[in-house]
mmCIF file of C-alpha atoms in Angstrom:
data_model
loop_
_atom_site.group_PDB
_atom_site.id
_atom_site.type_symbol
_atom_site.label_atom_id
_atom_site.label_comp_id
_atom_site.label_asym_id
_atom_site.label_seq_id
_atom_site.Cartn_x
_atom_site.Cartn_y
_atom_site.Cartn_z
ATOM 1 C CA UNK H 60 -3.448 -10.750 11.628
ATOM 2 C CA UNK H 61 -3.830 -9.126 15.034
ATOM 3 C CA UNK H 62 -6.826 -6.909 15.543
ATOM 4 C CA UNK H 63 -6.476 -3.331 16.871
ATOM 5 C CA UNK H 64 -8.292 -4.280 20.101
ATOM 6 C CA UNK H 65 -5.557 -6.798 20.857
ATOM 7 C CA UNK H 66 -2.696 -4.546 19.801
ATOM 8 C CA UNK H 67 -4.047 -1.505 21.611
ATOM 9 C CA UNK H 68 -5.982 -2.594 24.689
ATOM 10 C CA UNK H 69 -6.214 0.998 25.915
ATOM 11 C CA UNK H 70 -8.399 1.855 22.927
ATOM 12 C CA UNK H 71 -11.054 -0.556 24.121
ATOM 13 C CA UNK H 72 -10.807 0.163 27.836
ATOM 14 C CA UNK H 73 -13.063 2.359 29.898
ATOM 15 C CA UNK H 74 -10.091 4.497 30.890
ATOM 16 C CA UNK H 75 -9.580 5.726 27.339
ATOM 17 C CA UNK H 76 -13.231 6.652 26.984
ATOM 18 C CA UNK H 77 -13.174 8.567 30.267
ATOM 19 C CA UNK H 78 -10.339 10.744 28.950
ATOM 20 C CA UNK H 79 -12.294 11.817 25.865
ATOM 21 C CA UNK H 80 -15.422 13.905 25.540
ATOM 22 C CA UNK H 81 -16.493 12.315 22.275
ATOM 23 C CA UNK H 82 -16.710 8.791 20.923
ATOM 24 C CA UNK H 83 -16.465 9.481 17.205
ATOM 25 C CA UNK H 84 -14.686 11.600 14.636
ATOM 26 C CA UNK H 85 -16.368 13.512 11.807
ATOM 27 C CA UNK H 86 -14.521 13.160 8.500
ATOM 28 C CA UNK H 87 -14.928 16.409 6.573
ATOM 29 C CA UNK H 88 -13.680 14.887 3.323
ATOM 30 C CA UNK H 89 -11.348 16.227 0.648
ATOM 31 C CA UNK H 90 -10.593 19.934 1.207
ATOM 32 C CA UNK H 91 -12.078 22.483 -1.218
ATOM 33 C CA UNK H 92 -14.371 19.992 -2.988
ATOM 34 C CA UNK H 93 -17.751 21.129 -1.677
ATOM 35 C CA UNK H 94 -20.498 20.488 -4.221
ATOM 36 C CA UNK H 95 -18.469 17.901 -6.138
ATOM 37 C CA UNK H 96 -19.535 14.898 -4.058
ATOM 38 C CA UNK H 97 -21.491 13.182 -6.852
ATOM 39 C CA UNK H 98 -18.721 13.594 -9.420
ATOM 40 C CA UNK H 99 -16.089 12.351 -6.969
ATOM 41 C CA UNK H 100 -18.284 9.409 -5.989
ATOM 42 C CA UNK H 101 -18.552 8.278 -9.618
ATOM 43 C CA UNK H 102 -14.827 8.713 -10.328
ATOM 44 C CA UNK H 103 -13.621 7.007 -7.149
ATOM 45 C CA UNK H 104 -16.165 4.194 -7.444
ATOM 46 C CA UNK H 105 -14.933 3.384 -10.932
ATOM 47 C CA UNK H 106 -11.269 3.566 -9.876
ATOM 48 C CA UNK H 107 -11.837 1.406 -6.785
ATOM 49 C CA UNK H 108 -13.803 -1.260 -8.654
ATOM 50 C CA UNK H 109 -11.214 -1.278 -11.444
ATOM 51 C CA UNK H 110 -8.456 -1.742 -8.853
ATOM 52 C CA UNK H 111 -10.256 -4.665 -7.218
ATOM 53 C CA UNK H 112 -11.020 -6.305 -10.567
ATOM 54 C CA UNK H 113 -7.512 -5.825 -11.948
ATOM 55 C CA UNK H 114 -5.759 -7.276 -8.923
ATOM 56 C CA UNK H 115 -8.262 -10.126 -8.702
ATOM 57 C CA UNK H 116 -7.505 -11.038 -12.321
ATOM 58 C CA UNK H 117 -3.757 -11.001 -11.644
ATOM 59 C CA UNK H 118 -4.218 -13.291 -8.636
ATOM 60 C CA UNK H 119 -6.412 -15.595 -10.710
ATOM 61 C CA UNK H 120 -3.815 -15.742 -13.465
ATOM 62 C CA UNK H 121 -0.988 -16.542 -11.048
ATOM 63 C CA UNK H 122 -2.917 -19.181 -9.112
ATOM 64 C CA UNK H 123 -4.341 -20.920 -12.184
ATOM 65 C CA UNK H 124 -1.125 -21.150 -14.216
ATOM 66 C CA UNK H 125 1.608 -23.553 -13.102
ATOM 67 C CA UNK H 126 4.155 -21.679 -15.239
ATOM 68 C CA UNK H 127 3.703 -18.637 -12.973
ATOM 69 C CA UNK H 128 4.534 -20.524 -9.775
ATOM 70 C CA UNK H 129 7.962 -18.882 -9.507
ATOM 71 C CA UNK H 130 9.431 -16.486 -6.907
ATOM 72 C CA UNK H 131 8.814 -13.433 -9.111
ATOM 73 C CA UNK H 132 5.094 -14.180 -9.462
ATOM 74 C CA UNK H 133 4.855 -15.297 -5.845
ATOM 75 C CA UNK H 134 5.830 -11.761 -4.824
ATOM 76 C CA UNK H 135 3.661 -10.230 -7.555
ATOM 77 C CA UNK H 136 0.659 -12.129 -6.191
ATOM 78 C CA UNK H 137 1.325 -10.781 -2.687
ATOM 79 C CA UNK H 138 1.630 -7.283 -4.123
ATOM 80 C CA UNK H 139 -1.802 -7.720 -5.715
ATOM 81 C CA UNK H 140 -3.182 -8.684 -2.311
ATOM 82 C CA UNK H 141 -1.704 -5.517 -0.791
ATOM 83 C CA UNK H 142 -3.087 -3.432 -3.667
ATOM 84 C CA UNK H 143 -6.533 -4.881 -2.942
ATOM 85 C CA UNK H 144 -6.453 -4.377 0.819
ATOM 86 C CA UNK H 145 -4.678 -1.002 0.952
ATOM 87 C CA UNK H 146 -7.341 1.100 -0.839
ATOM 88 C CA UNK H 147 -10.045 -0.850 1.014
ATOM 89 C CA UNK H 148 -8.929 0.798 4.264
ATOM 90 C CA UNK H 149 -10.114 4.253 3.169
ATOM 91 C CA UNK H 150 -12.210 3.949 -0.016
ATOM 92 C CA UNK H 151 -15.403 2.289 1.301
ATOM 93 C CA UNK H 152 -15.892 4.901 4.028
ATOM 94 C CA UNK H 153 -15.062 7.747 1.628
ATOM 95 C CA UNK H 154 -17.562 6.462 -0.937
ATOM 96 C CA UNK H 155 -20.114 6.012 1.839
ATOM 97 C CA UNK H 156 -20.141 9.656 2.888
ATOM 98 C CA UNK H 157 -19.706 10.930 -0.693
ATOM 99 C CA UNK H 158 -23.018 9.205 -1.429
ATOM 100 C CA UNK H 159 -24.673 11.419 1.197
ATOM 101 C CA UNK H 160 -24.447 9.092 4.190
ATOM 102 C CA UNK H 161 -22.987 9.778 7.636
ATOM 103 C CA UNK H 162 -19.469 11.195 7.864
ATOM 104 C CA UNK H 163 -19.035 9.922 11.424
ATOM 105 C CA UNK H 164 -16.348 7.350 12.264
ATOM 106 C CA UNK H 165 -16.103 5.787 15.714
ATOM 107 C CA UNK H 166 -13.074 6.408 17.927
ATOM 108 C CA UNK H 167 -11.904 2.795 17.630
ATOM 109 C CA UNK H 168 -12.736 2.847 13.925
ATOM 110 C CA UNK H 169 -10.453 5.857 13.462
ATOM 111 C CA UNK H 170 -7.648 4.087 15.346
ATOM 112 C CA UNK H 171 -8.153 0.934 13.270
ATOM 113 C CA UNK H 172 -8.137 2.916 10.031
ATOM 114 C CA UNK H 173 -4.864 4.639 10.941
ATOM 115 C CA UNK H 174 -3.293 1.343 12.024
ATOM 116 C CA UNK H 175 -4.211 -0.665 8.929
ATOM 117 C CA UNK H 176 -3.330 2.211 6.605
ATOM 118 C CA UNK H 177 0.245 2.325 7.922
ATOM 119 C CA UNK H 178 0.427 -1.447 8.416
ATOM 120 C CA UNK H 179 -0.466 -2.250 4.816
ATOM 121 C CA UNK H 180 1.380 0.752 3.359
ATOM 122 C CA UNK H 181 4.673 -0.002 5.118
ATOM 123 C CA UNK H 182 4.355 -3.755 4.474
ATOM 124 C CA UNK H 183 3.922 -3.019 0.776
ATOM 125 C CA UNK H 184 6.997 -0.787 0.894
ATOM 126 C CA UNK H 185 8.975 -3.656 2.417
ATOM 127 C CA UNK H 186 7.651 -5.968 -0.296
ATOM 128 C CA UNK H 187 8.912 -3.574 -2.977
ATOM 129 C CA UNK H 188 12.407 -3.902 -1.497
ATOM 130 C CA UNK H 189 12.062 -7.685 -1.454
ATOM 131 C CA UNK H 190 10.969 -7.662 -5.106
ATOM 132 C CA UNK H 191 13.946 -5.451 -6.012
ATOM 133 C CA UNK H 192 16.247 -7.982 -4.338
ATOM 134 C CA UNK H 193 14.493 -10.783 -6.246
ATOM 135 C CA UNK H 194 15.161 -9.008 -9.557
ATOM 136 C CA UNK H 195 18.778 -8.438 -8.532
ATOM 137 C CA UNK H 196 19.291 -12.152 -7.872
ATOM 138 C CA UNK H 197 17.510 -13.138 -11.106
ATOM 139 C CA UNK H 198 19.646 -10.856 -13.292
ATOM 140 C CA UNK H 199 22.986 -10.883 -11.487
ATOM 141 C CA UNK H 200 22.984 -14.538 -10.327
ATOM 142 C CA UNK H 201 20.720 -16.364 -12.809
ATOM 143 C CA UNK H 202 22.332 -19.778 -12.353
ATOM 144 C CA UNK H 203 21.835 -19.671 -8.572
ATOM 145 C CA UNK H 204 18.442 -17.941 -8.673
ATOM 146 C CA UNK H 205 16.228 -20.905 -7.772
ATOM 147 C CA UNK H 206 18.681 -21.967 -5.062
ATOM 148 C CA UNK H 207 18.821 -18.532 -3.424
ATOM 149 C CA UNK H 208 15.103 -17.711 -3.843
ATOM 150 C CA UNK H 209 13.815 -21.105 -2.734
ATOM 151 C CA UNK H 210 10.226 -21.320 -1.383
ATOM 152 C CA UNK H 211 11.207 -21.139 2.296
ATOM 153 C CA UNK H 212 13.223 -17.955 1.706
ATOM 154 C CA UNK H 213 10.376 -16.333 -0.258
ATOM 155 C CA UNK H 214 7.845 -17.066 2.493
ATOM 156 C CA UNK H 215 10.265 -15.785 5.162
ATOM 157 C CA UNK H 216 10.818 -12.521 3.271
ATOM 158 C CA UNK H 217 7.071 -11.914 2.927
ATOM 159 C CA UNK H 218 6.527 -12.690 6.621
ATOM 160 C CA UNK H 219 9.323 -10.268 7.521
ATOM 161 C CA UNK H 220 7.576 -7.565 5.464
ATOM 162 C CA UNK H 221 4.291 -8.185 7.322
ATOM 163 C CA UNK H 222 6.010 -8.119 10.725
ATOM 164 C CA UNK H 223 7.937 -4.933 9.938
ATOM 165 C CA UNK H 224 4.714 -3.252 8.825
ATOM 166 C CA UNK H 225 2.892 -4.399 11.949
ATOM 167 C CA UNK H 226 5.636 -3.044 14.230
ATOM 168 C CA UNK H 227 5.727 0.260 12.356
ATOM 169 C CA UNK H 228 1.950 0.721 12.530
ATOM 170 C CA UNK H 229 1.814 -0.311 16.200
ATOM 171 C CA UNK H 230 4.312 2.376 17.186
ATOM 172 C CA UNK H 231 2.525 5.127 15.240
ATOM 173 C CA UNK H 232 -0.966 4.204 16.420
ATOM 174 C CA UNK H 233 0.107 3.809 20.054
ATOM 175 C CA UNK H 234 1.716 7.257 20.201
ATOM 176 C CA UNK H 235 -1.200 8.885 18.373
ATOM 177 C CA UNK H 236 -4.019 7.463 20.479
ATOM 178 C CA UNK H 237 -2.331 7.744 23.868
ATOM 179 C CA UNK H 238 -3.083 11.449 23.636
ATOM 180 C CA UNK H 239 -6.232 13.001 25.051
ATOM 181 C CA UNK H 240 -8.782 14.207 22.508
ATOM 182 C CA UNK H 241 -11.258 16.483 24.195
ATOM 183 C CA UNK H 242 -11.782 19.352 21.767
ATOM 184 C CA UNK H 243 -13.144 19.339 18.251
ATOM 185 C CA UNK H 244 -13.776 15.957 16.652
ATOM 186 C CA UNK H 245 -13.883 17.288 13.091
ATOM 187 C CA UNK H 246 -11.101 15.731 11.009
ATOM 188 C CA UNK H 247 -10.357 18.004 8.072
ATOM 189 C CA UNK H 248 -9.491 15.080 5.818
ATOM 190 C CA UNK H 249 -11.093 12.093 4.116
ATOM 191 C CA UNK H 250 -9.624 9.476 6.483
ATOM 192 C CA UNK H 251 -7.862 9.238 9.833
ATOM 193 C CA UNK H 252 -4.158 9.854 9.361
ATOM 194 C CA UNK H 253 -1.548 11.236 11.725
ATOM 195 C CA UNK H 254 -1.259 14.774 10.236
ATOM 196 C CA UNK H 255 -5.067 15.144 10.368
ATOM 197 C CA UNK H 256 -5.729 13.617 13.803
ATOM 198 C CA UNK H 257 -2.873 15.036 15.928
ATOM 199 C CA UNK H 258 -4.025 18.709 15.658
ATOM 200 C CA UNK H 259 -7.246 17.661 17.473
ATOM 201 C CA UNK H 260 -5.371 16.575 20.613
ATOM 202 C CA UNK H 261 -5.712 18.840 23.645
ATOM 203 C CA UNK H 262 -2.431 17.617 25.149
ATOM 204 C CA UNK H 263 1.104 18.096 23.879
ATOM 205 C CA UNK H 264 1.450 16.151 20.633
ATOM 206 C CA UNK H 265 5.034 17.146 19.807
ATOM 207 C CA UNK H 266 6.447 13.731 20.781
ATOM 208 C CA UNK H 267 3.893 11.897 18.644
ATOM 209 C CA UNK H 268 4.667 14.222 15.716
ATOM 210 C CA UNK H 269 8.407 13.631 16.045
ATOM 211 C CA UNK H 270 7.966 9.866 16.355
ATOM 212 C CA UNK H 271 5.625 9.808 13.349
ATOM 213 C CA UNK H 272 7.910 11.878 11.100
ATOM 214 C CA UNK H 273 11.040 10.031 12.216
ATOM 215 C CA UNK H 274 9.508 6.585 11.913
ATOM 216 C CA UNK H 275 7.914 7.154 8.522
ATOM 217 C CA UNK H 276 10.925 9.033 7.185
ATOM 218 C CA UNK H 277 13.474 6.500 8.403
ATOM 219 C CA UNK H 278 11.526 3.509 7.078
ATOM 220 C CA UNK H 279 10.887 5.136 3.700
ATOM 221 C CA UNK H 280 14.512 6.223 3.266
ATOM 222 C CA UNK H 281 15.856 2.840 4.381
ATOM 223 C CA UNK H 282 13.615 0.949 1.964
ATOM 224 C CA UNK H 283 14.354 3.391 -0.840
ATOM 225 C CA UNK H 284 18.083 3.006 -0.193
ATOM 226 C CA UNK H 285 17.800 -0.790 -0.397
ATOM 227 C CA UNK H 286 15.914 -0.492 -3.694
ATOM 228 C CA UNK H 287 18.568 1.868 -5.070
ATOM 229 C CA UNK H 288 21.336 -0.577 -4.156
ATOM 230 C CA UNK H 289 19.565 -3.452 -5.913
ATOM 231 C CA UNK H 290 18.793 -1.456 -9.044
ATOM 232 C CA UNK H 291 22.257 0.093 -9.222
ATOM 233 C CA UNK H 292 23.758 -3.383 -9.369
ATOM 234 C CA UNK H 293 21.049 -4.453 -11.834
ATOM 235 C CA UNK H 294 21.890 -1.471 -14.056
ATOM 236 C CA UNK H 295 25.568 -2.386 -14.031
ATOM 237 C CA UNK H 296 24.699 -5.982 -14.911
ATOM 238 C CA UNK H 297 22.423 -4.890 -17.793
ATOM 239 C CA UNK H 298 25.188 -2.717 -19.263
ATOM 240 C CA UNK H 299 27.446 -5.766 -19.298
ATOM 241 C CA UNK H 300 24.936 -7.879 -21.240
ATOM 242 C CA UNK H 301 26.259 -8.133 -24.789
ATOM 243 C CA UNK H 302 22.997 -9.342 -26.286
ATOM 244 C CA UNK H 303 20.648 -6.462 -27.117
ATOM 245 C CA UNK H 304 17.664 -8.774 -26.745
ATOM 246 C CA UNK H 305 18.812 -9.959 -23.322
ATOM 247 C CA UNK H 306 19.408 -6.422 -22.100
ATOM 248 C CA UNK H 307 16.009 -5.291 -23.366
ATOM 249 C CA UNK H 308 14.272 -8.206 -21.669
ATOM 250 C CA UNK H 309 16.010 -7.492 -18.353
ATOM 251 C CA UNK H 310 15.167 -3.786 -18.606
ATOM 252 C CA UNK H 311 11.521 -4.517 -19.450
ATOM 253 C CA UNK H 312 11.213 -6.866 -16.487
ATOM 254 C CA UNK H 313 12.514 -4.245 -14.051
ATOM 255 C CA UNK H 314 10.989 -1.060 -15.499
ATOM 256 C CA UNK H 315 7.421 -1.917 -14.472
ATOM 257 C CA UNK H 316 8.516 -2.669 -10.925
ATOM 258 C CA UNK H 317 10.608 0.502 -10.730
ATOM 259 C CA UNK H 318 7.654 2.592 -11.972
ATOM 260 C CA UNK H 319 5.437 1.153 -9.222
ATOM 261 C CA UNK H 320 8.098 1.949 -6.620
ATOM 262 C CA UNK H 321 8.348 5.578 -7.729
ATOM 263 C CA UNK H 322 4.542 5.907 -7.548
ATOM 264 C CA UNK H 323 4.604 4.502 -4.012
ATOM 265 C CA UNK H 324 7.493 6.457 -2.484
ATOM 266 C CA UNK H 325 6.762 9.819 -4.107
ATOM 267 C CA UNK H 326 3.535 10.457 -2.135
ATOM 268 C CA UNK H 327 5.149 9.391 1.157
ATOM 269 C CA UNK H 328 7.966 11.909 0.747
ATOM 270 C CA UNK H 329 5.576 14.720 -0.221
ATOM 271 C CA UNK H 330 3.047 14.089 2.574
ATOM 272 C CA UNK H 331 5.141 13.296 5.626
ATOM 273 C CA UNK H 332 8.396 15.146 5.003
ATOM 274 C CA UNK H 333 7.158 18.522 3.721
ATOM 275 C CA UNK H 334 7.916 21.365 6.197
ATOM 276 C CA UNK H 335 4.539 23.147 5.890
ATOM 277 C CA UNK H 336 1.752 20.695 4.913
ATOM 278 C CA UNK H 337 -0.813 21.866 2.374
ATOM 279 C CA UNK H 338 -4.196 20.170 3.026
ATOM 280 C CA UNK H 339 -5.333 20.167 -0.607
ATOM 281 C CA UNK H 340 -1.959 18.991 -1.935
ATOM 282 C CA UNK H 341 -1.817 16.310 0.757
ATOM 283 C CA UNK H 342 -5.311 15.089 -0.151
ATOM 284 C CA UNK H 343 -4.529 14.931 -3.872
ATOM 285 C CA UNK H 344 -1.287 13.040 -3.224
ATOM 286 C CA UNK H 345 -3.014 10.646 -0.829
ATOM 287 C CA UNK H 346 -5.693 9.907 -3.415
ATOM 288 C CA UNK H 347 -2.960 9.116 -5.925
ATOM 289 C CA UNK H 348 -1.339 6.870 -3.329
ATOM 290 C CA UNK H 349 -4.545 5.200 -2.083
ATOM 291 C CA UNK H 350 -6.483 4.709 -5.306
ATOM 292 C CA UNK H 351 -4.557 5.576 -8.458
ATOM 293 C CA UNK H 352 -1.275 3.810 -7.620
ATOM 294 C CA UNK H 353 -2.886 0.399 -6.842
ATOM 295 C CA UNK H 354 -4.957 0.738 -10.018
ATOM 296 C CA UNK H 355 -1.863 1.541 -12.101
ATOM 297 C CA UNK H 356 0.004 -1.385 -10.555
ATOM 298 C CA UNK H 357 -2.647 -3.792 -11.828
ATOM 299 C CA UNK H 358 -2.466 -2.222 -15.297
ATOM 300 C CA UNK H 359 1.333 -2.302 -15.408
ATOM 301 C CA UNK H 360 1.588 -5.844 -14.092
ATOM 302 C CA UNK H 361 -1.030 -7.205 -16.508
ATOM 303 C CA UNK H 362 -0.479 -5.235 -19.723
ATOM 304 C CA UNK H 363 3.342 -5.293 -19.691
ATOM 305 C CA UNK H 364 3.712 -8.941 -18.696
ATOM 306 C CA UNK H 365 3.305 -11.491 -21.466
ATOM 307 C CA UNK H 366 3.036 -14.460 -19.114
ATOM 308 C CA UNK H 367 0.206 -12.859 -17.124
ATOM 309 C CA UNK H 368 -1.666 -11.904 -20.316
ATOM 310 C CA UNK H 369 -1.235 -15.419 -21.684
ATOM 311 C CA UNK H 370 -2.533 -16.939 -18.458
ATOM 312 C CA UNK H 371 -5.510 -14.564 -18.397
ATOM 313 C CA UNK H 372 -6.415 -15.523 -21.960
ATOM 314 C CA UNK H 373 -6.413 -19.186 -20.933
ATOM 315 C CA UNK H 374 -8.609 -18.403 -17.913
ATOM 316 C CA UNK H 375 -11.144 -16.533 -20.071
ATOM 317 C CA UNK H 376 -11.068 -19.253 -22.746
ATOM 318 C CA UNK H 377 -11.711 -21.983 -20.173
ATOM 319 C CA UNK H 378 -14.486 -19.945 -18.552
ATOM 320 C CA UNK H 379 -16.227 -19.400 -21.907
ATOM 321 C CA UNK H 380 -15.721 -23.032 -22.938
ATOM 322 C CA UNK H 381 -17.171 -24.349 -19.669
ATOM 323 C CA UNK H 382 -20.166 -21.983 -19.827
ATOM 324 C CA UNK H 383 -20.975 -23.064 -23.400
ATOM 325 C CA UNK H 384 -20.458 -26.780 -22.748
#
């Protein structure tokens, strides 16, 4: 993975520092929550730790069980990695200042946070489309499934998702941090994101705003359209299944994935495509997107999947047996 200093050399150059009158941003936190820092710290700490633990257990189950070494669980394992890394971009710093520590974030730290937030978020969106295609092939072309979704194809699809996310984040971060920031350094938000950082620029930010809205909107709509195509054809195939048991199994397999997709795309549409942004609404939606959605994904993927639960039981049994031996 390329570091921000390599992707954005201007951020680390002396020229960029000379154009700014400050070297750090002050994150003001979640709007209209003054006095609730302790309560929020406890809630978000629990949610973040639960997210990390849940996704770690899913990865452990997939790696340890040979029966889960299939394309579906290959993608599910990568999704668990994204759901571990994505909240880690914003949560540690938020918990740090909610505990009473410094709210300051360096200039390069702010750029890195914005880059990795959009890099991981858009890569995960691409992975959702890949997983929808995987379900389409499994249900509509079951006899050719292992031939179409062979290991080389699966790896290539995941790499394409990473590269698309990297390109998307590079464009957004480059346009955002080419601007001159010489006024207030107080970010009225709990992390560095485009809608919160651009108002602090003392040069014309209209181009960066247009590029950000267009890029995010186009990518989200394109990925959502690809998901809709896959699930439309899946729905048609399910209706043609004569066996009630077979149709129920196919629906159960896809419903968890579709629920995760709705949780992921809903916040993006609300935050970046609303005509007049509401800071409090944006913060609540971002928290759902950053913390709650990855936590729910781990719950959905573990509790509604018999194979994962069976593998986890074997892992716990072996761990207990080894510790008592």
